PDB file of C-alpha atoms and ligand atoms in Angstrom:
ATOM      1  CA  UNK A   1      -1.361 -36.534  32.685  1.00  0.00           C
ATOM      2  CA  UNK A   2      -0.913 -39.990  34.225  1.00  0.00           C
ATOM      3  CA  UNK A   3      -3.707 -41.354  32.021  1.00  0.00           C
ATOM      4  CA  UNK A   4      -1.929 -39.931  28.981  1.00  0.00           C
ATOM      5  CA  UNK A   5       1.355 -41.569  30.034  1.00  0.00           C
ATOM      6  CA  UNK A   6      -0.445 -44.898  30.552  1.00  0.00           C
ATOM      7  CA  UNK A   7      -2.055 -44.595  27.144  1.00  0.00           C
ATOM      8  CA  UNK A   8       1.294 -43.975  25.435  1.00  0.00           C
ATOM      9  CA  UNK A   9       3.119 -46.752  27.317  1.00  0.00           C
ATOM     10  CA  UNK A  10       2.357 -49.658  24.896  1.00  0.00           C
ATOM     11  CA  UNK A  11       3.773 -47.584  22.026  1.00  0.00           C
ATOM     12  CA  UNK A  12       6.896 -46.843  24.062  1.00  0.00           C
ATOM     13  CA  UNK A  13       7.353 -50.525  24.962  1.00  0.00           C
ATOM     14  CA  UNK A  14       6.947 -51.482  21.316  1.00  0.00           C
ATOM     15  CA  UNK A  15       9.468 -48.878  20.218  1.00  0.00           C
ATOM     16  CA  UNK A  16      12.136 -49.594  22.855  1.00  0.00           C
ATOM     17  CA  UNK A  17      11.456 -53.253  23.655  1.00  0.00           C
ATOM     18  CA  UNK A  18      10.729 -52.759  27.361  1.00  0.00           C
ATOM     19  CA  UNK A  19       9.080 -50.460  29.903  1.00  0.00           C
ATOM     20  CA  UNK A  20      11.002 -47.725  31.768  1.00  0.00           C
ATOM     21  CA  UNK A  21      12.412 -48.959  35.087  1.00  0.00           C
ATOM     22  CA  UNK A  22      12.522 -46.842  38.241  1.00  0.00           C
ATOM     23  CA  UNK A  23      14.417 -48.026  41.320  1.00  0.00           C
ATOM     24  CA  UNK A  24      13.547 -46.391  44.634  1.00  0.00           C
ATOM     25  CA  UNK A  25      15.799 -46.928  47.657  1.00  0.00           C
ATOM     26  CA  UNK A  26      14.256 -46.557  51.082  1.00  0.00           C
ATOM     27  CA  UNK A  27      16.590 -46.463  54.081  1.00  0.00           C
ATOM     28  CA  UNK A  28      14.941 -47.113  57.446  1.00  0.00           C
ATOM     29  CA  UNK A  29      11.217 -46.945  58.140  1.00  0.00           C
ATOM     30  CA  UNK A  30      10.312 -43.289  58.655  1.00  0.00           C
ATOM     31  CA  UNK A  31       6.484 -43.356  58.233  1.00  0.00           C
ATOM     32  CA  UNK A  32       6.386 -40.302  55.919  1.00  0.00           C
ATOM     33  CA  UNK A  33       9.120 -41.795  53.718  1.00  0.00           C
ATOM     34  CA  UNK A  34       7.347 -45.170  53.613  1.00  0.00           C
ATOM     35  CA  UNK A  35       4.151 -43.441  52.502  1.00  0.00           C
ATOM     36  CA  UNK A  36       5.970 -41.406  49.790  1.00  0.00           C
ATOM     37  CA  UNK A  37       7.689 -44.548  48.474  1.00  0.00           C
ATOM     38  CA  UNK A  38       4.372 -46.417  48.390  1.00  0.00           C
ATOM     39  CA  UNK A  39       2.806 -43.504  46.468  1.00  0.00           C
ATOM     40  CA  UNK A  40       5.625 -43.637  43.921  1.00  0.00           C
ATOM     41  CA  UNK A  41       5.184 -47.410  43.449  1.00  0.00           C
ATOM     42  CA  UNK A  42       1.420 -47.004  42.949  1.00  0.00           C
ATOM     43  CA  UNK A  43       1.858 -44.208  40.420  1.00  0.00           C
ATOM     44  CA  UNK A  44       4.446 -46.282  38.533  1.00  0.00           C
ATOM     45  CA  UNK A  45       2.011 -49.157  38.342  1.00  0.00           C
ATOM     46  CA  UNK A  46      -0.757 -46.860  37.114  1.00  0.00           C
ATOM     47  CA  UNK A  47       1.310 -45.554  34.190  1.00  0.00           C
ATOM     48  CA  UNK A  48       3.090 -48.842  33.382  1.00  0.00           C
ATOM     49  CA  UNK A  49       6.577 -48.003  34.666  1.00  0.00           C
ATOM     50  CA  UNK A  50       8.433 -50.944  36.222  1.00  0.00           C
ATOM     51  CA  UNK A  51       9.108 -50.082  39.859  1.00  0.00           C
ATOM     52  CA  UNK A  52      11.588 -51.768  42.160  1.00  0.00           C
ATOM     53  CA  UNK A  53      11.688 -50.629  45.765  1.00  0.00           C
ATOM     54  CA  UNK A  54      14.841 -51.623  47.646  1.00  0.00           C
ATOM     55  CA  UNK A  55      14.484 -51.398  51.428  1.00  0.00           C
ATOM     56  CA  UNK A  56      17.627 -51.114  53.533  1.00  0.00           C
ATOM     57  CA  UNK A  57      17.950 -50.920  57.326  1.00  0.00           C
ATOM     58  CA  UNK A  58      18.627 -47.533  58.954  1.00  0.00           C
ATOM     59  CA  UNK A  59      22.084 -48.744  60.042  1.00  0.00           C
ATOM     60  CA  UNK A  60      23.312 -49.388  56.489  1.00  0.00           C
ATOM     61  CA  UNK A  61      26.761 -47.797  56.124  1.00  0.00           C
ATOM     62  CA  UNK A  62      27.343 -44.906  53.762  1.00  0.00           C
ATOM     63  CA  UNK A  63      29.834 -47.047  51.801  1.00  0.00           C
ATOM     64  CA  UNK A  64      27.254 -49.819  51.372  1.00  0.00           C
ATOM     65  CA  UNK A  65      24.625 -47.394  50.122  1.00  0.00           C
ATOM     66  CA  UNK A  66      27.044 -45.720  47.700  1.00  0.00           C
ATOM     67  CA  UNK A  67      28.085 -49.198  46.488  1.00  0.00           C
ATOM     68  CA  UNK A  68      24.440 -50.091  45.804  1.00  0.00           C
ATOM     69  CA  UNK A  69      23.975 -46.872  43.816  1.00  0.00           C
ATOM     70  CA  UNK A  70      27.111 -47.628  41.766  1.00  0.00           C
ATOM     71  CA  UNK A  71      25.704 -51.075  40.955  1.00  0.00           C
ATOM     72  CA  UNK A  72      22.420 -49.521  39.798  1.00  0.00           C
ATOM     73  CA  UNK A  73      24.322 -46.905  37.760  1.00  0.00           C
ATOM     74  CA  UNK A  74      26.048 -49.756  35.922  1.00  0.00           C
ATOM     75  CA  UNK A  75      22.847 -51.774  35.440  1.00  0.00           C
ATOM     76  CA  UNK A  76      21.617 -51.128  31.925  1.00  0.00           C
ATOM     77  CA  UNK A  77      18.065 -52.231  32.765  1.00  0.00           C
ATOM     78  CA  UNK A  78      17.660 -49.357  35.265  1.00  0.00           C
ATOM     79  CA  UNK A  79      16.582 -45.934  33.929  1.00  0.00           C
ATOM     80  CA  UNK A  80      15.915 -43.975  37.095  1.00  0.00           C
ATOM     81  CA  UNK A  81      17.347 -44.090  40.622  1.00  0.00           C
ATOM     82  CA  UNK A  82      15.728 -42.277  43.519  1.00  0.00           C
ATOM     83  CA  UNK A  83      16.980 -42.366  47.091  1.00  0.00           C
ATOM     84  CA  UNK A  84      14.160 -41.303  49.396  1.00  0.00           C
ATOM     85  CA  UNK A  85      15.241 -38.425  51.640  1.00  0.00           C
ATOM     86  CA  UNK A  86      15.857 -37.708  54.456  1.00  0.00           C
ATOM     87  CA  UNK A  87      18.617 -40.207  55.214  1.00  0.00           C
ATOM     88  CA  UNK A  88      19.957 -41.184  58.651  1.00  0.00           C
ATOM     89  CA  UNK A  89      22.459 -38.650  60.007  1.00  0.00           C
ATOM     90  CA  UNK A  90      25.544 -40.863  59.467  1.00  0.00           C
ATOM     91  CA  UNK A  91      24.997 -40.785  55.681  1.00  0.00           C
ATOM     92  CA  UNK A  92      25.872 -37.727  53.600  1.00  0.00           C
ATOM     93  CA  UNK A  93      22.893 -36.824  51.409  1.00  0.00           C
ATOM     94  CA  UNK A  94      25.160 -34.688  49.237  1.00  0.00           C
ATOM     95  CA  UNK A  95      27.442 -37.660  48.541  1.00  0.00           C
ATOM     96  CA  UNK A  96      24.486 -39.936  47.812  1.00  0.00           C
ATOM     97  CA  UNK A  97      22.934 -37.438  45.387  1.00  0.00           C
ATOM     98  CA  UNK A  98      26.238 -36.847  43.602  1.00  0.00           C
ATOM     99  CA  UNK A  99      26.844 -40.617  43.251  1.00  0.00           C
ATOM    100  CA  UNK A 100      23.647 -41.231  41.271  1.00  0.00           C
ATOM    101  CA  UNK A 101      24.597 -40.918  37.608  1.00  0.00           C
ATOM    102  CA  UNK A 102      23.240 -37.711  36.097  1.00  0.00           C
ATOM    103  CA  UNK A 103      21.389 -39.591  33.361  1.00  0.00           C
ATOM    104  CA  UNK A 104      19.461 -41.651  35.984  1.00  0.00           C
ATOM    105  CA  UNK A 105      18.835 -38.748  38.400  1.00  0.00           C
ATOM    106  CA  UNK A 106      15.016 -38.649  38.119  1.00  0.00           C
ATOM    107  CA  UNK A 107      14.794 -36.376  41.181  1.00  0.00           C
ATOM    108  CA  UNK A 108      16.836 -33.678  39.422  1.00  0.00           C
ATOM    109  CA  UNK A 109      18.969 -33.094  42.532  1.00  0.00           C
ATOM    110  CA  UNK A 110      22.372 -33.998  41.034  1.00  0.00           C
ATOM    111  CA  UNK A 111      24.773 -31.001  41.035  1.00  0.00           C
ATOM    112  CA  UNK A 112      25.155 -31.283  37.242  1.00  0.00           C
ATOM    113  CA  UNK A 113      21.386 -31.128  36.746  1.00  0.00           C
ATOM    114  CA  UNK A 114      21.126 -28.172  39.118  1.00  0.00           C
ATOM    115  CA  UNK A 115      23.966 -26.377  37.318  1.00  0.00           C
ATOM    116  CA  UNK A 116      22.338 -27.068  33.958  1.00  0.00           C
ATOM    117  CA  UNK A 117      19.030 -25.598  35.185  1.00  0.00           C
ATOM    118  CA  UNK A 118      20.775 -22.362  36.163  1.00  0.00           C
ATOM    119  CA  UNK A 119      22.527 -22.235  32.785  1.00  0.00           C
ATOM    120  CA  UNK A 120      19.302 -22.896  30.874  1.00  0.00           C
ATOM    121  CA  UNK A 121      20.717 -26.151  29.498  1.00  0.00           C
ATOM    122  CA  UNK A 122      18.613 -29.274  28.923  1.00  0.00           C
ATOM    123  CA  UNK A 123      18.375 -31.188  32.209  1.00  0.00           C
ATOM    124  CA  UNK A 124      16.152 -33.125  34.575  1.00  0.00           C
ATOM    125  CA  UNK A 125      14.329 -30.557  36.703  1.00  0.00           C
ATOM    126  CA  UNK A 126      13.351 -31.425  40.298  1.00  0.00           C
ATOM    127  CA  UNK A 127       9.823 -32.838  40.431  1.00  0.00           C
ATOM    128  CA  UNK A 128       8.119 -30.391  42.800  1.00  0.00           C
ATOM    129  CA  UNK A 129       9.250 -27.163  41.066  1.00  0.00           C
ATOM    130  CA  UNK A 130       8.521 -28.723  37.681  1.00  0.00           C
ATOM    131  CA  UNK A 131       5.046 -29.699  38.893  1.00  0.00           C
ATOM    132  CA  UNK A 132       4.326 -26.154  40.072  1.00  0.00           C
ATOM    133  CA  UNK A 133       5.130 -24.675  36.664  1.00  0.00           C
ATOM    134  CA  UNK A 134       3.330 -27.456  34.785  1.00  0.00           C
ATOM    135  CA  UNK A 135       0.228 -26.896  36.905  1.00  0.00           C
ATOM    136  CA  UNK A 136       0.215 -23.149  36.179  1.00  0.00           C
ATOM    137  CA  UNK A 137       0.583 -23.811  32.451  1.00  0.00           C
ATOM    138  CA  UNK A 138      -2.034 -26.579  32.314  1.00  0.00           C
ATOM    139  CA  UNK A 139      -4.449 -24.260  34.140  1.00  0.00           C
ATOM    140  CA  UNK A 140      -3.878 -21.672  31.422  1.00  0.00           C
ATOM    141  CA  UNK A 141      -2.363 -19.119  33.788  1.00  0.00           C
ATOM    142  CA  UNK A 142      -0.241 -16.504  32.060  1.00  0.00           C
ATOM    143  CA  UNK A 143       3.128 -16.263  33.819  1.00  0.00           C
ATOM    144  CA  UNK A 144       5.033 -13.803  31.604  1.00  0.00           C
ATOM    145  CA  UNK A 145       5.065 -10.300  33.005  1.00  0.00           C
ATOM    146  CA  UNK A 146       3.365 -11.317  36.262  1.00  0.00           C
ATOM    147  CA  UNK A 147       4.616 -10.374  39.724  1.00  0.00           C
ATOM    148  CA  UNK A 148       5.485 -13.692  41.393  1.00  0.00           C
ATOM    149  CA  UNK A 149       6.459 -14.082  45.032  1.00  0.00           C
ATOM    150  CA  UNK A 150       8.054 -17.312  46.258  1.00  0.00           C
ATOM    151  CA  UNK A 151       8.152 -17.768  50.024  1.00  0.00           C
ATOM    152  CA  UNK A 152      10.963 -20.206  50.928  1.00  0.00           C
ATOM    153  CA  UNK A 153      14.389 -20.556  49.317  1.00  0.00           C
ATOM    154  CA  UNK A 154      15.336 -24.204  49.764  1.00  0.00           C
ATOM    155  CA  UNK A 155      17.472 -25.999  47.185  1.00  0.00           C
ATOM    156  CA  UNK A 156      14.692 -28.471  46.420  1.00  0.00           C
ATOM    157  CA  UNK A 157      11.700 -26.124  46.140  1.00  0.00           C
ATOM    158  CA  UNK A 158      11.955 -22.345  46.608  1.00  0.00           C
ATOM    159  CA  UNK A 159      15.159 -21.726  44.681  1.00  0.00           C
ATOM    160  CA  UNK A 160      14.344 -23.829  41.583  1.00  0.00           C
ATOM    161  CA  UNK A 161      10.697 -22.615  41.500  1.00  0.00           C
ATOM    162  CA  UNK A 162      11.992 -19.036  41.434  1.00  0.00           C
ATOM    163  CA  UNK A 163      14.384 -19.851  38.598  1.00  0.00           C
ATOM    164  CA  UNK A 164      11.646 -21.570  36.566  1.00  0.00           C
ATOM    165  CA  UNK A 165       9.264 -18.635  37.076  1.00  0.00           C
ATOM    166  CA  UNK A 166      12.045 -16.296  35.974  1.00  0.00           C
ATOM    167  CA  UNK A 167      12.593 -18.430  32.868  1.00  0.00           C
ATOM    168  CA  UNK A 168       8.857 -18.015  32.156  1.00  0.00           C
ATOM    169  CA  UNK A 169       9.418 -14.231  32.338  1.00  0.00           C
ATOM    170  CA  UNK A 170       7.706 -13.529  35.639  1.00  0.00           C
ATOM    171  CA  UNK A 171       9.149 -10.787  37.822  1.00  0.00           C
ATOM    172  CA  UNK A 172      10.184 -12.806  40.838  1.00  0.00           C
ATOM    173  CA  UNK A 173      10.644 -11.831  44.477  1.00  0.00           C
ATOM    174  CA  UNK A 174      12.042 -14.424  46.864  1.00  0.00           C
ATOM    175  CA  UNK A 175      11.068 -14.220  50.521  1.00  0.00           C
ATOM    176  CA  UNK A 176      12.469 -16.199  53.456  1.00  0.00           C
ATOM    177  CA  UNK A 177      12.752 -16.237  57.231  1.00  0.00           C
ATOM    178  CA  UNK A 178      14.722 -12.973  57.303  1.00  0.00           C
ATOM    179  CA  UNK A 179      12.349 -11.070  55.014  1.00  0.00           C
ATOM    180  CA  UNK A 180      11.033  -7.876  56.625  1.00  0.00           C
ATOM    181  CA  UNK A 181       7.338  -7.053  56.212  1.00  0.00           C
ATOM    182  CA  UNK A 182       6.469 -10.374  54.597  1.00  0.00           C
ATOM    183  CA  UNK A 183       2.746  -9.554  54.338  1.00  0.00           C
ATOM    184  CA  UNK A 184       3.500  -6.382  52.395  1.00  0.00           C
ATOM    185  CA  UNK A 185       5.482  -8.414  49.880  1.00  0.00           C
ATOM    186  CA  UNK A 186       3.084 -11.352  49.545  1.00  0.00           C
ATOM    187  CA  UNK A 187       0.200  -8.892  48.989  1.00  0.00           C
ATOM    188  CA  UNK A 188       1.954  -7.725  45.809  1.00  0.00           C
ATOM    189  CA  UNK A 189       1.935 -11.213  44.335  1.00  0.00           C
ATOM    190  CA  UNK A 190      -0.180 -12.061  41.327  1.00  0.00           C
ATOM    191  CA  UNK A 191       1.286 -15.560  41.633  1.00  0.00           C
ATOM    192  CA  UNK A 192       2.155 -16.647  45.172  1.00  0.00           C
ATOM    193  CA  UNK A 193       4.101 -19.879  45.765  1.00  0.00           C
ATOM    194  CA  UNK A 194       4.603 -20.904  49.373  1.00  0.00           C
ATOM    195  CA  UNK A 195       7.152 -23.570  50.413  1.00  0.00           C
ATOM    196  CA  UNK A 196       7.969 -23.005  54.062  1.00  0.00           C
ATOM    197  CA  UNK A 197       6.764 -25.907  56.199  1.00  0.00           C
ATOM    198  CA  UNK A 198       4.686 -23.952  58.751  1.00  0.00           C
ATOM    199  CA  UNK A 199       0.990 -24.818  59.093  1.00  0.00           C
ATOM    200  CA  UNK A 200      -1.251 -22.051  57.659  1.00  0.00           C
ATOM    201  CA  UNK A 201       1.343 -19.269  58.087  1.00  0.00           C
ATOM    202  CA  UNK A 202      -0.044 -17.425  55.054  1.00  0.00           C
ATOM    203  CA  UNK A 203      -3.260 -15.800  56.212  1.00  0.00           C
ATOM    204  CA  UNK A 204      -5.981 -14.072  54.185  1.00  0.00           C
ATOM    205  CA  UNK A 205      -4.650 -10.551  54.950  1.00  0.00           C
ATOM    206  CA  UNK A 206      -1.379 -11.530  53.213  1.00  0.00           C
ATOM    207  CA  UNK A 207      -2.987 -12.318  49.840  1.00  0.00           C
ATOM    208  CA  UNK A 208      -4.230  -9.920  47.157  1.00  0.00           C
ATOM    209  CA  UNK A 209      -7.723 -10.555  45.800  1.00  0.00           C
ATOM    210  CA  UNK A 210      -7.502 -12.542  42.567  1.00  0.00           C
ATOM    211  CA  UNK A 211      -4.041 -13.962  43.255  1.00  0.00           C
ATOM    212  CA  UNK A 212      -3.000 -17.422  42.073  1.00  0.00           C
ATOM    213  CA  UNK A 213      -1.917 -19.341  45.180  1.00  0.00           C
ATOM    214  CA  UNK A 214       0.235 -22.492  45.062  1.00  0.00           C
ATOM    215  CA  UNK A 215       0.699 -24.198  48.413  1.00  0.00           C
ATOM    216  CA  UNK A 216       3.701 -26.557  48.490  1.00  0.00           C
ATOM    217  CA  UNK A 217       3.722 -27.085  52.258  1.00  0.00           C
ATOM    218  CA  UNK A 218       2.910 -30.434  53.810  1.00  0.00           C
ATOM    219  CA  UNK A 219       2.396 -30.184  57.564  1.00  0.00           C
ATOM    220  CA  UNK A 220       0.517 -31.835  60.379  1.00  0.00           C
ATOM    221  CA  UNK A 221      -2.204 -29.596  61.742  1.00  0.00           C
ATOM    222  CA  UNK A 222      -1.193 -29.167  65.407  1.00  0.00           C
ATOM    223  CA  UNK A 223      -4.872 -29.232  66.475  1.00  0.00           C
ATOM    224  CA  UNK A 224      -6.380 -32.008  64.347  1.00  0.00           C
ATOM    225  CA  UNK A 225      -3.261 -33.997  63.419  1.00  0.00           C
ATOM    226  CA  UNK A 226      -4.457 -33.980  59.784  1.00  0.00           C
ATOM    227  CA  UNK A 227      -2.338 -32.904  56.799  1.00  0.00           C
ATOM    228  CA  UNK A 228      -2.440 -29.194  56.017  1.00  0.00           C
ATOM    229  CA  UNK A 229      -0.519 -26.715  53.898  1.00  0.00           C
ATOM    230  CA  UNK A 230       1.355 -23.481  54.588  1.00  0.00           C
ATOM    231  CA  UNK A 231      -1.673 -21.501  53.427  1.00  0.00           C
ATOM    232  CA  UNK A 232      -4.921 -20.895  55.309  1.00  0.00           C
ATOM    233  CA  UNK A 233      -6.978 -22.519  52.547  1.00  0.00           C
ATOM    234  CA  UNK A 234     -10.449 -21.997  54.065  1.00  0.00           C
ATOM    235  CA  UNK A 235     -10.049 -18.221  54.351  1.00  0.00           C
ATOM    236  CA  UNK A 236      -7.986 -17.621  51.201  1.00  0.00           C
ATOM    237  CA  UNK A 237      -9.943 -19.791  48.767  1.00  0.00           C
ATOM    238  CA  UNK A 238     -12.786 -17.216  48.549  1.00  0.00           C
ATOM    239  CA  UNK A 239     -10.432 -14.362  47.598  1.00  0.00           C
ATOM    240  CA  UNK A 240      -7.857 -16.146  45.409  1.00  0.00           C
ATOM    241  CA  UNK A 241      -8.592 -16.683  41.714  1.00  0.00           C
ATOM    242  CA  UNK A 242      -7.241 -20.224  41.984  1.00  0.00           C
ATOM    243  CA  UNK A 243      -5.586 -22.100  44.822  1.00  0.00           C
ATOM    244  CA  UNK A 244      -4.140 -25.596  45.327  1.00  0.00           C
ATOM    245  CA  UNK A 245      -5.401 -27.735  48.223  1.00  0.00           C
ATOM    246  CA  UNK A 246      -3.322 -29.787  50.655  1.00  0.00           C
ATOM    247  CA  UNK A 247      -3.543 -32.712  50.363  1.00  0.00           C
ATOM    248  CA  UNK A 248      -4.367 -33.147  46.698  1.00  0.00           C
ATOM    249  CA  UNK A 249      -2.455 -30.333  44.979  1.00  0.00           C
ATOM    250  CA  UNK A 250       1.304 -30.074  44.595  1.00  0.00           C
ATOM    251  CA  UNK A 251       1.910 -33.515  46.198  1.00  0.00           C
ATOM    252  CA  UNK A 252       0.246 -35.639  43.477  1.00  0.00           C
ATOM    253  CA  UNK A 253       1.660 -33.286  40.851  1.00  0.00           C
ATOM    254  CA  UNK A 254       5.177 -33.987  42.172  1.00  0.00           C
ATOM    255  CA  UNK A 255       4.695 -37.734  41.785  1.00  0.00           C
ATOM    256  CA  UNK A 256       3.313 -37.248  38.274  1.00  0.00           C
ATOM    257  CA  UNK A 257       6.445 -35.280  37.350  1.00  0.00           C
ATOM    258  CA  UNK A 258       8.572 -38.112  38.743  1.00  0.00           C
ATOM    259  CA  UNK A 259       6.827 -40.427  36.291  1.00  0.00           C
ATOM    260  CA  UNK A 260       7.496 -37.940  33.486  1.00  0.00           C
ATOM    261  CA  UNK A 261      11.171 -37.593  34.454  1.00  0.00           C
ATOM    262  CA  UNK A 262      11.535 -41.395  34.529  1.00  0.00           C
ATOM    263  CA  UNK A 263      10.053 -41.710  31.038  1.00  0.00           C
ATOM    264  CA  UNK A 264      12.280 -38.878  29.767  1.00  0.00           C
ATOM    265  CA  UNK A 265      15.450 -40.456  31.276  1.00  0.00           C
ATOM    266  CA  UNK A 266      14.438 -43.822  29.756  1.00  0.00           C
ATOM    267  CA  UNK A 267      13.975 -42.297  26.305  1.00  0.00           C
ATOM    268  CA  UNK A 268      17.272 -40.385  26.510  1.00  0.00           C
ATOM    269  CA  UNK A 269      19.146 -43.559  27.557  1.00  0.00           C
ATOM    270  CA  UNK A 270      17.536 -45.759  24.902  1.00  0.00           C
ATOM    271  CA  UNK A 271      18.150 -43.358  22.017  1.00  0.00           C
TER     272      UNK A 271
HETATM  273  P1  NDP B   1      13.066 -26.065  54.081  1.00  0.00           P
HETATM  274  O1  NDP B   1      12.906 -26.203  55.557  1.00  0.00           O
HETATM  275  O2  NDP B   1      14.276 -26.588  53.427  1.00  0.00           O
HETATM  276  O3  NDP B   1      12.940 -24.518  53.691  1.00  0.00           O
HETATM  277  C1  NDP B   1      11.954 -23.707  54.262  1.00  0.00           C
HETATM  278  C2  NDP B   1      12.100 -22.308  53.761  1.00  0.00           C
HETATM  279  O4  NDP B   1      11.102 -21.516  54.391  1.00  0.00           O
HETATM  280  C3  NDP B   1      13.455 -21.662  54.077  1.00  0.00           C
HETATM  281  O5  NDP B   1      13.938 -20.998  52.956  1.00  0.00           O
HETATM  282  C4  NDP B   1      13.126 -20.707  55.217  1.00  0.00           C
HETATM  283  O6  NDP B   1      13.898 -19.522  55.211  1.00  0.00           O
HETATM  284  C5  NDP B   1      11.695 -20.330  54.913  1.00  0.00           C
HETATM  285  N1  NDP B   1      10.992 -19.898  56.138  1.00  0.00           N
HETATM  286  C6  NDP B   1      10.967 -20.502  57.335  1.00  0.00           C
HETATM  287  N2  NDP B   1      10.226 -19.792  58.202  1.00  0.00           N
HETATM  288  C7  NDP B   1       9.778 -18.712  57.529  1.00  0.00           C
HETATM  289  C8  NDP B   1       8.985 -17.606  57.869  1.00  0.00           C
HETATM  290  N3  NDP B   1       8.481 -17.453  59.096  1.00  0.00           N
HETATM  291  N4  NDP B   1       8.739 -16.678  56.934  1.00  0.00           N
HETATM  292  C9  NDP B   1       9.226 -16.804  55.687  1.00  0.00           C
HETATM  293  N5  NDP B   1       9.998 -17.830  55.291  1.00  0.00           N
HETATM  294  C10 NDP B   1      10.266 -18.782  56.205  1.00  0.00           C
HETATM  295  O7  NDP B   1      11.748 -26.713  53.460  1.00  0.00           O
HETATM  296  P2  NDP B   1      11.452 -27.314  51.992  1.00  0.00           P
HETATM  297  O8  NDP B   1      11.592 -26.274  50.961  1.00  0.00           O
HETATM  298  O9  NDP B   1      12.137 -28.600  51.841  1.00  0.00           O
HETATM  299  O10 NDP B   1       9.892 -27.651  52.172  1.00  0.00           O
HETATM  300  C11 NDP B   1       8.942 -26.648  52.427  1.00  0.00           C
HETATM  301  C12 NDP B   1       7.581 -27.298  52.628  1.00  0.00           C
HETATM  302  O11 NDP B   1       7.209 -27.956  51.421  1.00  0.00           O
HETATM  303  C13 NDP B   1       7.531 -28.385  53.705  1.00  0.00           C
HETATM  304  O12 NDP B   1       6.263 -28.355  54.332  1.00  0.00           O
HETATM  305  C14 NDP B   1       7.700 -29.671  52.932  1.00  0.00           C
HETATM  306  O13 NDP B   1       7.107 -30.779  53.594  1.00  0.00           O
HETATM  307  C15 NDP B   1       6.943 -29.333  51.673  1.00  0.00           C
HETATM  308  N6  NDP B   1       7.351 -30.100  50.493  1.00  0.00           N
HETATM  309  C16 NDP B   1       6.354 -30.631  49.748  1.00  0.00           C
HETATM  310  C17 NDP B   1       6.640 -31.351  48.618  1.00  0.00           C
HETATM  311  C18 NDP B   1       5.517 -31.893  47.817  1.00  0.00           C
HETATM  312  O14 NDP B   1       5.735 -32.753  46.994  1.00  0.00           O
HETATM  313  N7  NDP B   1       4.291 -31.430  48.023  1.00  0.00           N
HETATM  314  C19 NDP B   1       8.027 -31.588  48.186  1.00  0.00           C
HETATM  315  C20 NDP B   1       9.004 -30.918  48.998  1.00  0.00           C
HETATM  316  C21 NDP B   1       8.658 -30.212  50.120  1.00  0.00           C
HETATM  317  P3  NDP B   1      15.491 -19.511  55.486  1.00  0.00           P
HETATM  318  O15 NDP B   1      16.105 -19.956  54.196  1.00  0.00           O
HETATM  319  O16 NDP B   1      15.769 -18.098  55.803  1.00  0.00           O
HETATM  320  O17 NDP B   1      15.740 -20.461  56.609  1.00  0.00           O
END
């Protein structure tokens, strides 16, 4: 998909007179955030999107950060604004997200974009949930009529993934930390999406043979210190029909969807 975007970029530049421009704001130097921001800059470069990363110290005030966002909202040469989360505790993430103008909200977190998703209106959909659905479709997996189970109900992953699966006519069950008999429920899934944040919590006995398994989790393996998902990949891969690895599955797909959202916001603004 990135190659396709790169291929189409010259045509886009010719049509609109410039490349799309994504601005990423990084507050502080949390190593995971630094690595995500670097990944976003690299992907932008690969597809031909102009990327500006603005680094601010962890002690930036909330007012200063909101002021910077307002400036970028007003800057006509900027198409997408992304503030890397999490933010230091003294800054309200909700306020920051709501300050980014809806038309430049490439993360799809703005309350108006979220509301539009739930009302089936055109909107920017959050990158990770969008990537999950895109991946299923690109892999030719039929979603309509399937029993889908989503483990995790966060605003940024579980909840929107469930809504998108519902929109694709799956029959969706949402599971969470208070779900009783989780294994019984996950075993019913023809499509199982896991977004919890607990290393390998989904074990082989929790998955039906032939299931499609999407692992959103990104964790540090407590034994090896390496990245691992929420799903016990080694033991589930032989029984699942298809399964996404960690790293290398939903993560890169999320960044690809960020590129897509940036291009879409650019086109909508330049119309
Ligand atoms: P949150 O912590 O916001 O949500 C976790 C969810 O898991 C909650 O709904 C929680 O339930 C549920 N949960 C916790 N423990 C259990 C349990 N024992 N059984 C069943 N459900 C449980 O996490 P996020 O949604 O933000 O992220 C989830 C994972 O996905 C993380 O590993 C994160 O790093 C990763 N991630 C990956 C991305 C990517 O691009 N690949 C993007 C975003 C996230 P409850 O609501 O009841 O508390």
